[in-house]
mmCIF file of C-alpha atoms in Angstrom:
data_model
loop_
_atom_site.group_PDB
_atom_site.id
_atom_site.type_symbol
_atom_site.label_atom_id
_atom_site.label_comp_id
_atom_site.label_asym_id
_atom_site.label_seq_id
_atom_site.Cartn_x
_atom_site.Cartn_y
_atom_site.Cartn_z
ATOM 1 C CA MET A 1 86.566 -5.593 -4.457
ATOM 2 C CA ASN A 2 89.560 -5.356 -6.809
ATOM 3 C CA TYR A 3 87.843 -4.705 -10.157
ATOM 4 C CA ASN A 4 91.098 -4.946 -12.101
ATOM 5 C CA ARG A 5 91.724 -8.486 -10.832
ATOM 6 C CA VAL A 6 88.160 -9.495 -11.620
ATOM 7 C CA LYS A 7 88.461 -8.118 -15.153
ATOM 8 C CA ILE A 8 91.779 -9.937 -15.656
ATOM 9 C CA ALA A 9 90.219 -13.156 -14.368
ATOM 10 C CA LEU A 10 87.302 -12.747 -16.764
ATOM 11 C CA VAL A 11 89.652 -12.142 -19.680
ATOM 12 C CA VAL A 12 91.722 -15.225 -18.815
ATOM 13 C CA ALA A 13 88.569 -17.338 -18.403
ATOM 14 C CA ALA A 14 87.206 -16.139 -21.737
ATOM 15 C CA VAL A 15 90.511 -16.887 -23.502
ATOM 16 C CA VAL A 16 90.766 -20.362 -21.947
ATOM 17 C CA ILE A 17 87.168 -21.209 -22.878
ATOM 18 C CA ALA A 18 87.641 -19.899 -26.411
ATOM 19 C CA VAL A 19 90.920 -21.766 -26.992
ATOM 20 C CA ALA A 20 89.552 -24.994 -25.522
ATOM 21 C CA SER A 21 86.416 -24.708 -27.653
ATOM 22 C CA LEU A 22 88.423 -24.111 -30.823
ATOM 23 C CA LEU A 23 90.766 -27.043 -30.117
ATOM 24 C CA VAL A 24 87.956 -29.489 -29.329
ATOM 25 C CA SER A 25 85.986 -28.410 -32.386
ATOM 26 C CA HIS A 26 89.096 -28.609 -34.567
ATOM 27 C CA TYR A 27 89.822 -32.208 -33.568
ATOM 28 C CA LEU A 28 86.146 -33.152 -33.909
ATOM 29 C CA VAL A 29 85.925 -31.623 -37.397
ATOM 30 C CA ASN A 30 89.109 -33.447 -38.460
ATOM 31 C CA ASP A 31 87.741 -36.763 -37.182
ATOM 32 C CA LEU A 32 84.443 -36.284 -39.020
ATOM 33 C CA SER A 33 86.289 -35.195 -42.162
ATOM 34 C CA ARG A 34 88.341 -38.410 -42.115
ATOM 35 C CA GLU A 35 85.174 -40.416 -41.513
ATOM 36 C CA GLU A 36 83.480 -38.787 -44.508
ATOM 37 C CA ARG A 37 86.565 -39.502 -46.638
ATOM 38 C CA GLU A 38 86.359 -43.161 -45.665
ATOM 39 C CA ARG A 39 82.646 -43.226 -46.472
ATOM 40 C CA MET A 40 83.340 -41.737 -49.897
ATOM 41 C CA GLU A 41 86.072 -44.312 -50.565
ATOM 42 C CA THR A 42 83.544 -47.035 -49.753
ATOM 43 C CA TRP A 43 80.980 -45.324 -51.975
ATOM 44 C CA ALA A 44 83.515 -45.040 -54.819
ATOM 45 C CA GLN A 45 84.421 -48.690 -54.442
ATOM 46 C CA ALA A 46 80.712 -49.594 -54.665
ATOM 47 C CA LEU A 47 80.398 -47.454 -57.804
ATOM 48 C CA ARG A 48 83.373 -49.220 -59.407
ATOM 49 C CA THR A 49 81.827 -52.585 -58.532
ATOM 50 C CA LEU A 50 78.576 -51.478 -60.164
ATOM 51 C CA ASN A 51 80.406 -50.394 -63.340
ATOM 52 C CA GLN A 52 82.290 -53.708 -63.538
ATOM 53 C CA ALA A 53 79.328 -55.910 -62.568
ATOM 54 C CA ASP A 54 78.196 -58.852 -64.742
ATOM 55 C CA GLU A 55 75.157 -61.113 -64.589
ATOM 56 C CA ASN A 56 76.649 -63.103 -61.660
ATOM 57 C CA THR A 57 77.343 -60.085 -59.413
ATOM 58 C CA ASP A 58 75.133 -59.589 -56.377
ATOM 59 C CA LEU A 59 74.268 -55.883 -56.485
ATOM 60 C CA SER A 60 72.041 -55.692 -53.428
ATOM 61 C CA LEU A 61 74.854 -54.598 -51.072
ATOM 62 C CA VAL A 62 76.372 -52.302 -53.723
ATOM 63 C CA LEU A 63 73.084 -50.517 -54.317
ATOM 64 C CA LYS A 64 72.506 -50.236 -50.594
ATOM 65 C CA VAL A 65 75.884 -48.496 -50.182
ATOM 66 C CA LEU A 66 75.250 -46.165 -53.129
ATOM 67 C CA GLN A 67 71.773 -45.236 -51.955
ATOM 68 C CA GLY A 68 72.931 -44.882 -48.343
ATOM 69 C CA ASN A 69 74.694 -41.564 -49.061
ATOM 70 C CA ASN A 70 72.073 -38.897 -48.409
ATOM 71 C CA THR A 71 74.256 -36.135 -46.985
ATOM 72 C CA ILE A 72 77.566 -35.829 -48.869
ATOM 73 C CA PRO A 73 77.382 -33.976 -52.233
ATOM 74 C CA VAL A 74 78.939 -36.157 -55.001
ATOM 75 C CA ILE A 75 79.681 -35.434 -58.682
ATOM 76 C CA VAL A 76 81.081 -38.196 -60.901
ATOM 77 C CA THR A 77 82.988 -37.133 -64.044
ATOM 78 C CA ASP A 78 85.099 -38.768 -66.726
ATOM 79 C CA PRO A 79 88.822 -37.930 -67.171
ATOM 80 C CA ASP A 80 87.864 -34.891 -69.288
ATOM 81 C CA GLY A 81 85.575 -33.470 -66.568
ATOM 82 C CA ARG A 82 82.315 -34.360 -68.333
ATOM 83 C CA LEU A 83 79.389 -35.104 -66.041
ATOM 84 C CA MET A 84 78.563 -38.791 -65.521
ATOM 85 C CA ASP A 85 76.385 -38.732 -62.412
ATOM 86 C CA PHE A 86 75.664 -36.654 -59.299
ATOM 87 C CA ARG A 87 73.993 -36.982 -55.935
ATOM 88 C CA ASN A 88 72.890 -34.619 -53.109
ATOM 89 C CA VAL A 89 73.641 -31.484 -55.131
ATOM 90 C CA PRO A 90 70.819 -28.912 -55.497
ATOM 91 C CA ILE A 91 70.333 -27.719 -59.084
ATOM 92 C CA LYS A 92 70.198 -23.934 -59.475
ATOM 93 C CA ALA A 93 70.153 -23.635 -63.283
ATOM 94 C CA LYS A 94 66.908 -23.476 -65.282
ATOM 95 C CA THR A 95 67.874 -25.560 -68.351
ATOM 96 C CA GLU A 96 69.494 -28.981 -68.633
ATOM 97 C CA ALA A 97 72.524 -27.559 -70.467
ATOM 98 C CA ASP A 98 73.014 -24.944 -67.768
ATOM 99 C CA SER A 99 72.604 -27.616 -65.080
ATOM 100 C CA THR A 100 75.282 -29.776 -66.701
ATOM 101 C CA THR A 101 77.685 -26.852 -66.967
ATOM 102 C CA TYR A 102 76.986 -25.874 -63.358
ATOM 103 C CA LEU A 103 77.631 -29.419 -62.083
ATOM 104 C CA GLU A 104 80.817 -29.816 -64.140
ATOM 105 C CA ASN A 105 82.161 -26.510 -62.808
ATOM 106 C CA LEU A 106 81.226 -27.530 -59.288
ATOM 107 C CA GLY A 107 82.987 -30.867 -59.756
ATOM 108 C CA SER A 108 86.117 -29.039 -60.956
ATOM 109 C CA ARG A 109 85.964 -26.930 -57.813
ATOM 110 C CA TYR A 110 85.750 -30.019 -55.584
ATOM 111 C CA TYR A 111 88.681 -31.512 -57.503
ATOM 112 C CA ALA A 112 90.759 -28.344 -57.060
ATOM 113 C CA HIS A 113 90.255 -28.591 -53.287
ATOM 114 C CA GLY A 114 91.545 -32.166 -53.297
ATOM 115 C CA HIS A 115 88.142 -33.697 -52.581
ATOM 116 C CA TYR A 116 88.143 -36.494 -55.154
ATOM 117 C CA ILE A 117 88.708 -40.236 -55.475
ATOM 118 C CA ARG A 118 89.903 -41.870 -58.693
ATOM 119 C CA ILE A 119 88.158 -45.074 -59.812
ATOM 120 C CA ASN A 120 90.125 -47.213 -62.265
ATOM 121 C CA LEU A 121 87.609 -49.066 -64.440
ATOM 122 C CA SER A 122 90.208 -51.140 -66.291
ATOM 123 C CA GLN A 123 93.412 -52.742 -65.044
ATOM 124 C CA ARG A 124 94.938 -52.575 -68.537
ATOM 125 C CA ASP A 125 93.968 -49.079 -69.630
ATOM 126 C CA SER A 126 95.106 -46.344 -67.207
ATOM 127 C CA THR A 127 93.053 -43.745 -69.049
ATOM 128 C CA ASP A 128 89.825 -45.603 -68.367
ATOM 129 C CA TYR A 129 88.757 -44.143 -65.050
ATOM 130 C CA GLN A 130 86.201 -41.904 -63.377
ATOM 131 C CA LEU A 131 86.566 -39.170 -60.764
ATOM 132 C CA VAL A 132 84.314 -39.149 -57.735
ATOM 133 C CA CYS A 133 84.390 -35.496 -56.639
ATOM 134 C CA TYR A 134 82.733 -34.692 -53.335
ATOM 135 C CA ASP A 135 82.216 -31.870 -50.882
ATOM 136 C CA GLU A 136 81.868 -31.740 -47.113
ATOM 137 C CA SER A 137 78.397 -32.475 -45.819
ATOM 138 C CA LEU A 138 76.197 -29.666 -44.560
ATOM 139 C CA MET A 139 76.554 -30.974 -40.995
ATOM 140 C CA LEU A 140 80.356 -30.869 -41.209
ATOM 141 C CA LYS A 141 80.301 -27.318 -42.583
ATOM 142 C CA ARG A 142 78.044 -26.177 -39.770
ATOM 143 C CA LEU A 143 80.226 -27.891 -37.219
ATOM 144 C CA ALA A 144 83.290 -26.156 -38.662
ATOM 145 C CA GLN A 145 81.556 -22.785 -38.114
ATOM 146 C CA TYR A 146 80.320 -23.686 -34.655
ATOM 147 C CA PRO A 147 83.480 -22.731 -32.706
ATOM 148 C CA TYR A 148 83.386 -19.233 -34.184
ATOM 149 C CA TRP A 149 79.789 -18.805 -33.098
ATOM 150 C CA GLN A 150 80.778 -20.116 -29.696
ATOM 151 C CA LEU A 151 83.690 -17.684 -29.616
ATOM 152 C CA GLY A 152 81.244 -14.873 -30.347
ATOM 153 C CA VAL A 153 79.020 -16.002 -27.477
ATOM 154 C CA VAL A 154 82.013 -16.115 -25.118
ATOM 155 C CA LEU A 155 83.034 -12.618 -26.233
ATOM 156 C CA LEU A 156 79.476 -11.371 -25.702
ATOM 157 C CA PHE A 157 79.436 -12.925 -22.221
ATOM 158 C CA PHE A 158 82.752 -11.236 -21.459
ATOM 159 C CA LEU A 159 81.487 -7.821 -22.612
ATOM 160 C CA ILE A 160 78.273 -8.192 -20.597
ATOM 161 C CA ALA A 161 80.268 -9.166 -17.512
ATOM 162 C CA ILE A 162 82.585 -6.171 -17.891
ATOM 163 C CA PHE A 163 79.602 -3.864 -18.439
ATOM 164 C CA ALA A 164 77.936 -5.264 -15.315
ATOM 165 C CA LEU A 165 81.093 -4.704 -13.276
ATOM 166 C CA LEU A 166 81.513 -1.154 -14.528
ATOM 167 C CA SER A 167 77.830 -0.406 -13.885
ATOM 168 C CA SER A 168 78.158 -1.809 -10.387
ATOM 169 C CA LYS A 169 81.248 0.290 -9.746
ATOM 170 C CA ARG A 170 79.550 3.401 -11.139
ATOM 171 C CA ALA A 171 76.487 2.777 -8.977
ATOM 172 C CA GLU A 172 78.737 2.398 -5.948
ATOM 173 C CA GLN A 173 80.490 5.681 -6.784
ATOM 174 C CA ASN A 174 77.133 7.407 -7.226
ATOM 175 C CA LYS A 175 76.055 6.245 -3.778
ATOM 176 C CA VAL A 176 79.248 7.704 -2.331
ATOM 177 C CA TRP A 177 78.699 11.075 -4.039
ATOM 178 C CA VAL A 178 75.035 11.173 -3.028
ATOM 179 C CA GLY A 179 75.893 10.276 0.558
ATOM 180 C CA LEU A 180 78.653 12.878 0.654
ATOM 181 C CA SER A 181 76.340 15.566 -0.759
ATOM 182 C CA LYS A 182 73.530 14.884 1.673
ATOM 183 C CA GLU A 183 75.910 14.699 4.622
ATOM 184 C CA THR A 184 77.452 18.027 3.569
ATOM 185 C CA ALA A 185 73.997 19.611 3.401
ATOM 186 C CA HIS A 186 73.157 18.182 6.813
ATOM 187 C CA GLN A 187 76.374 19.453 8.398
ATOM 188 C CA LEU A 188 75.877 22.924 6.912
ATOM 189 C CA GLY A 189 72.329 23.182 8.211
ATOM 190 C CA THR A 190 73.144 23.906 11.864
ATOM 191 C CA PRO A 191 75.757 26.689 11.392
ATOM 192 C CA ILE A 192 73.611 28.301 8.653
ATOM 193 C CA SER A 193 70.605 28.401 10.979
ATOM 194 C CA SER A 194 72.791 29.968 13.647
ATOM 195 C CA LEU A 195 74.155 32.560 11.209
ATOM 196 C CA MET A 196 70.630 33.457 10.102
ATOM 197 C CA ALA A 197 69.688 34.066 13.732
ATOM 198 C CA TRP A 198 72.745 36.263 14.317
ATOM 199 C CA VAL A 199 71.946 38.268 11.179
ATOM 200 C CA GLU A 200 68.455 38.980 12.498
ATOM 201 C CA ILE A 201 69.955 40.164 15.794
ATOM 202 C CA LEU A 202 72.407 42.400 13.937
ATOM 203 C CA LYS A 203 69.542 43.900 11.911
ATOM 204 C CA GLU A 204 67.758 44.857 15.133
ATOM 205 C CA THR A 205 70.812 46.243 16.880
ATOM 206 C CA HIS A 206 72.373 47.964 13.837
ATOM 207 C CA PRO A 207 69.520 48.745 11.466
ATOM 208 C CA ASP A 208 71.507 51.328 9.506
ATOM 209 C CA ASP A 209 74.606 49.214 8.868
ATOM 210 C CA GLU A 210 75.067 48.771 5.085
ATOM 211 C CA LEU A 211 77.127 45.579 5.445
ATOM 212 C CA ILE A 212 74.443 43.554 7.214
ATOM 213 C CA PRO A 213 72.221 43.159 4.085
ATOM 214 C CA GLU A 214 75.270 41.847 2.205
ATOM 215 C CA ILE A 215 75.974 39.385 5.011
ATOM 216 C CA ASP A 216 72.322 38.369 4.854
ATOM 217 C CA LYS A 217 72.656 37.696 1.098
ATOM 218 C CA ASP A 218 75.715 35.500 1.652
ATOM 219 C CA VAL A 219 74.011 33.542 4.427
ATOM 220 C CA LYS A 220 71.007 32.960 2.162
ATOM 221 C CA ARG A 221 73.462 31.916 -0.498
ATOM 222 C CA LEU A 222 74.906 29.332 1.855
ATOM 223 C CA GLN A 223 71.396 28.106 2.533
ATOM 224 C CA LEU A 224 70.816 27.793 -1.223
ATOM 225 C CA VAL A 225 74.070 25.820 -1.624
ATOM 226 C CA ALA A 226 73.072 23.452 1.177
ATOM 227 C CA ASP A 227 69.656 23.028 -0.411
ATOM 228 C CA ARG A 228 71.298 22.130 -3.736
ATOM 229 C CA PHE A 229 73.492 19.508 -2.095
ATOM 230 C CA SER A 230 70.489 18.007 -0.332
ATOM 231 C CA LYS A 231 68.771 17.527 -3.720
ATOM 232 C CA ILE A 232 71.632 15.447 -5.156
ATOM 233 C CA GLY A 233 70.395 11.879 -5.515
ATOM 234 C CA SER A 234 66.735 12.879 -5.471
ATOM 235 C CA LEU A 235 64.636 13.492 -8.533
ATOM 236 C CA PRO A 236 64.218 17.286 -8.820
ATOM 237 C CA GLU A 237 60.880 18.890 -9.472
ATOM 238 C CA PRO A 238 61.226 20.750 -12.780
ATOM 239 C CA THR A 239 59.217 23.845 -13.563
ATOM 240 C CA GLU A 240 58.999 25.934 -16.704
ATOM 241 C CA THR A 241 61.748 28.525 -16.363
ATOM 242 C CA SER A 242 63.237 31.302 -18.445
ATOM 243 C CA LEU A 243 66.852 30.617 -19.418
ATOM 244 C CA LYS A 244 67.451 34.361 -19.569
ATOM 245 C CA GLU A 245 66.350 34.639 -15.942
ATOM 246 C CA VAL A 246 68.653 31.800 -14.919
ATOM 247 C CA VAL A 247 71.655 33.380 -16.638
ATOM 248 C CA ASP A 248 70.825 36.819 -15.203
ATOM 249 C CA HIS A 249 70.856 35.389 -11.663
ATOM 250 C CA VAL A 250 74.186 33.651 -12.240
ATOM 251 C CA VAL A 251 75.855 36.680 -13.838
ATOM 252 C CA ASP A 252 74.552 38.976 -11.081
ATOM 253 C CA TYR A 253 76.007 36.665 -8.420
ATOM 254 C CA MET A 254 79.325 36.020 -10.185
ATOM 255 C CA ASP A 255 79.894 39.604 -11.293
ATOM 256 C CA ARG A 256 79.927 40.860 -7.678
ATOM 257 C CA ARG A 257 82.361 38.138 -6.598
ATOM 258 C CA THR A 258 84.763 38.133 -9.517
ATOM 259 C CA SER A 259 87.749 40.333 -10.212
ATOM 260 C CA LYS A 260 87.011 43.468 -12.210
ATOM 261 C CA THR A 261 89.611 42.322 -14.737
ATOM 262 C CA ILE A 262 87.169 39.647 -15.896
ATOM 263 C CA GLU A 263 84.275 40.795 -18.045
ATOM 264 C CA MET A 264 80.967 38.900 -17.891
ATOM 265 C CA VAL A 265 79.086 39.007 -21.229
ATOM 266 C CA LYS A 266 75.529 37.794 -21.927
ATOM 267 C CA GLU A 267 74.311 36.984 -25.419
ATOM 268 C CA PHE A 268 70.551 36.453 -25.639
ATOM 269 C CA PRO A 269 68.224 35.919 -28.621
ATOM 270 C CA ALA A 270 65.394 38.362 -29.310
ATOM 271 C CA GLY A 271 62.698 36.139 -27.784
ATOM 272 C CA ASP A 272 62.587 34.382 -24.440
ATOM 273 C CA ILE A 273 63.441 30.677 -24.197
ATOM 274 C CA ARG A 274 61.588 28.681 -21.572
ATOM 275 C CA VAL A 275 62.406 25.095 -20.620
ATOM 276 C CA SER A 276 61.390 22.694 -17.881
ATOM 277 C CA LEU A 277 64.155 22.501 -15.270
ATOM 278 C CA ASN A 278 65.042 22.778 -11.605
ATOM 279 C CA GLN A 279 66.269 26.370 -11.388
ATOM 280 C CA GLN A 280 68.422 25.956 -8.281
ATOM 281 C CA LEU A 281 70.355 22.980 -9.613
ATOM 282 C CA PHE A 282 70.719 24.361 -13.131
ATOM 283 C CA GLU A 283 72.001 27.702 -11.838
ATOM 284 C CA TRP A 284 74.604 25.754 -9.902
ATOM 285 C CA VAL A 285 75.745 24.110 -13.171
ATOM 286 C CA ILE A 286 76.223 27.501 -14.871
ATOM 287 C CA GLU A 287 77.980 28.879 -11.787
ATOM 288 C CA ASN A 288 80.334 25.924 -11.730
ATOM 289 C CA LEU A 289 81.244 26.463 -15.388
ATOM 290 C CA CYS A 290 81.825 30.176 -14.702
ATOM 291 C CA LYS A 291 84.008 29.458 -11.660
ATOM 292 C CA ASN A 292 86.087 27.033 -13.703
ATOM 293 C CA ALA A 293 86.420 29.725 -16.366
ATOM 294 C CA VAL A 294 87.619 32.216 -13.737
ATOM 295 C CA ASP A 295 90.181 29.682 -12.488
ATOM 296 C CA ALA A 296 91.303 29.032 -16.073
ATOM 297 C CA MET A 297 92.177 32.728 -16.473
ATOM 298 C CA GLY A 298 94.362 32.638 -13.366
ATOM 299 C CA GLY A 299 93.542 36.165 -12.207
ATOM 300 C CA GLN A 300 94.494 37.657 -15.562
ATOM 301 C CA GLN A 301 92.306 39.901 -17.682
ATOM 302 C CA GLY A 302 89.739 37.970 -19.687
ATOM 303 C CA ARG A 303 86.136 37.508 -20.689
ATOM 304 C CA ILE A 304 83.399 34.982 -19.883
ATOM 305 C CA THR A 305 80.581 34.815 -22.419
ATOM 306 C CA ILE A 306 77.294 33.078 -21.665
ATOM 307 C CA ARG A 307 75.278 32.580 -24.835
ATOM 308 C CA VAL A 308 71.668 31.398 -24.913
ATOM 309 C CA ASP A 309 70.206 30.094 -28.170
ATOM 310 C CA GLU A 310 67.802 27.479 -29.492
ATOM 311 C CA SER A 311 67.218 25.065 -32.354
ATOM 312 C CA GLU A 312 63.949 23.443 -33.406
ATOM 313 C CA THR A 313 64.094 20.841 -30.646
ATOM 314 C CA ARG A 314 66.694 22.067 -28.172
ATOM 315 C CA ALA A 315 67.579 25.003 -25.965
ATOM 316 C CA ILE A 316 71.292 25.789 -25.910
ATOM 317 C CA VAL A 317 73.520 27.408 -23.292
ATOM 318 C CA GLU A 318 77.216 27.953 -24.026
ATOM 319 C CA VAL A 319 79.808 29.179 -21.529
ATOM 320 C CA SER A 320 83.021 30.405 -23.176
ATOM 321 C CA ASP A 321 86.174 31.810 -21.627
ATOM 322 C CA THR A 322 89.498 33.256 -22.795
ATOM 323 C CA GLY A 323 91.515 31.169 -20.349
ATOM 324 C CA LYS A 324 94.348 28.693 -20.696
ATOM 325 C CA GLY A 325 92.270 26.014 -22.467
ATOM 326 C CA ILE A 326 92.194 22.249 -21.970
ATOM 327 C CA PRO A 327 94.887 19.979 -23.478
ATOM 328 C CA LYS A 328 93.478 17.448 -25.960
ATOM 329 C CA LYS A 329 94.588 14.541 -23.765
ATOM 330 C CA ASP A 330 92.418 15.838 -20.891
ATOM 331 C CA VAL A 331 89.241 16.768 -22.798
ATOM 332 C CA GLY A 332 87.823 13.257 -22.439
ATOM 333 C CA ASN A 333 88.468 13.218 -18.675
ATOM 334 C CA VAL A 334 87.095 16.570 -17.512
ATOM 335 C CA PHE A 335 83.750 15.055 -16.444
ATOM 336 C CA ARG A 336 85.335 12.071 -14.709
ATOM 337 C CA PRO A 337 84.895 12.130 -10.898
ATOM 338 C CA GLY A 338 88.160 13.007 -9.164
ATOM 339 C CA PHE A 339 89.849 14.485 -12.240
ATOM 340 C CA THR A 340 91.263 17.974 -11.672
ATOM 341 C CA THR A 341 94.180 20.077 -12.908
ATOM 342 C CA LYS A 342 94.031 22.378 -9.873
ATOM 343 C CA LYS A 343 96.451 22.083 -6.987
ATOM 344 C CA ARG A 344 93.486 22.231 -4.635
ATOM 345 C CA GLY A 345 90.202 20.642 -5.568
ATOM 346 C CA TRP A 346 88.216 17.431 -5.390
ATOM 347 C CA GLY A 347 87.451 17.170 -9.104
ATOM 348 C CA LEU A 348 83.717 16.785 -8.448
ATOM 349 C CA GLY A 349 82.268 20.010 -9.908
ATOM 350 C CA LEU A 350 82.026 19.022 -13.572
ATOM 351 C CA SER A 351 81.093 15.452 -12.639
ATOM 352 C CA LEU A 352 78.107 16.709 -10.622
ATOM 353 C CA ALA A 353 77.257 19.223 -13.367
ATOM 354 C CA LYS A 354 77.130 16.397 -15.911
ATOM 355 C CA ARG A 355 74.896 14.370 -13.644
ATOM 356 C CA ILE A 356 72.521 17.295 -13.063
ATOM 357 C CA VAL A 357 72.251 18.054 -16.791
ATOM 358 C CA GLU A 358 72.057 14.522 -18.175
ATOM 359 C CA GLU A 359 70.343 12.500 -15.449
ATOM 360 C CA TYR A 360 68.066 15.105 -13.909
ATOM 361 C CA HIS A 361 67.246 17.198 -16.992
ATOM 362 C CA ASP A 362 67.664 14.637 -19.796
ATOM 363 C CA GLY A 363 70.120 17.001 -21.505
ATOM 364 C CA HIS A 364 73.671 16.863 -22.753
ATOM 365 C CA ILE A 365 76.813 18.728 -21.665
ATOM 366 C CA PHE A 366 80.165 18.541 -23.440
ATOM 367 C CA VAL A 367 83.279 20.461 -24.388
ATOM 368 C CA LYS A 368 82.344 22.100 -27.676
ATOM 369 C CA GLN A 369 85.850 23.358 -28.361
ATOM 370 C CA SER A 370 89.044 24.121 -26.507
ATOM 371 C CA GLU A 371 92.421 25.427 -27.577
ATOM 372 C CA VAL A 372 95.405 25.745 -25.282
ATOM 373 C CA GLY A 373 96.198 29.378 -24.663
ATOM 374 C CA LYS A 374 92.955 30.662 -26.230
ATOM 375 C CA GLY A 375 90.074 29.317 -24.159
ATOM 376 C CA THR A 376 87.289 26.777 -23.827
ATOM 377 C CA THR A 377 83.598 26.554 -24.661
ATOM 378 C CA PHE A 378 81.223 24.253 -22.777
ATOM 379 C CA ARG A 379 77.859 23.558 -24.406
ATOM 380 C CA ILE A 380 74.628 22.458 -22.721
ATOM 381 C CA GLU A 381 71.679 21.185 -24.743
ATOM 382 C CA LEU A 382 68.222 20.790 -23.201
ATOM 383 C CA LYS A 383 65.010 19.455 -24.677
ATOM 384 C CA LYS A 384 62.378 22.138 -25.171
#
């Protein structure tokens, strides 16, 4: 599936729906606004008829028109803006004087917006008139806001759709990584078993050879690596473990396989820190960070510092190096699957480390700080 095309199609669909909704609502609001204007002109005409009525005028239809307006707010004033009458306007003031002032100010506001109709009460005197000031009805105001609510709903639908697509893509990627890990573990199983058998034969035939125990350690290490890969995708079984012990194992392994120009430093607190974790997988995370640190120093002299600490709620492990550092533009991508700055590499190490820490141990791993030419510090936080 081409996710980019789907996202573009969703964006286009959302824009089309939004534009169409706004246009339809705009025309509908304009039509209703004109209709309300016509109703107010009829109402104003009925009010003028009432003001000019004599004993022979039939007021039944006039009163019916005047009383028929139950939705449009109306304020009638004289030429000087003094209140004459009002209808459908809620009173917020406590006293009559305050109510009159409030209504007159509100009428002036309607007038300023052009919502008024002039009623000439006398054909001879042009100064004898009243102003029928009105506002849009509550229904019209709500309808005018409706397209924006609809636009928000469309935007929400678009965001949910994008999130669903990204989640689906991420789930698909996770299945690929899990399948690759388990297949790697499966493929390693047969040659490792064979190597273990050959090591046992070598022990019997050359019991005094000092190299055979080292070969045995490396074969067991391969078995441990295969076991770690087989656990990817499965929920690990955490046990209470000492972080000092974990770091000691990693440093002991890395120190014997790293150039003597690189110094491995451990910084531990006075007391032990114990957390619930899967030791095999978590050691792999620390090893991966150390191997990246070694690569970052490019064979030059440097130092890798592994610091263990704790706060009230969290256990902390920091891996710092004096390598080349990470450019700011790449800091946000280091945990992305496939991202690598090495000429050779799959770009999966930090991605798997992040998954092990955050999904399997409910922790958090991030780049605490990095400066080009000075080094990088990765920080892991685990719940105690």
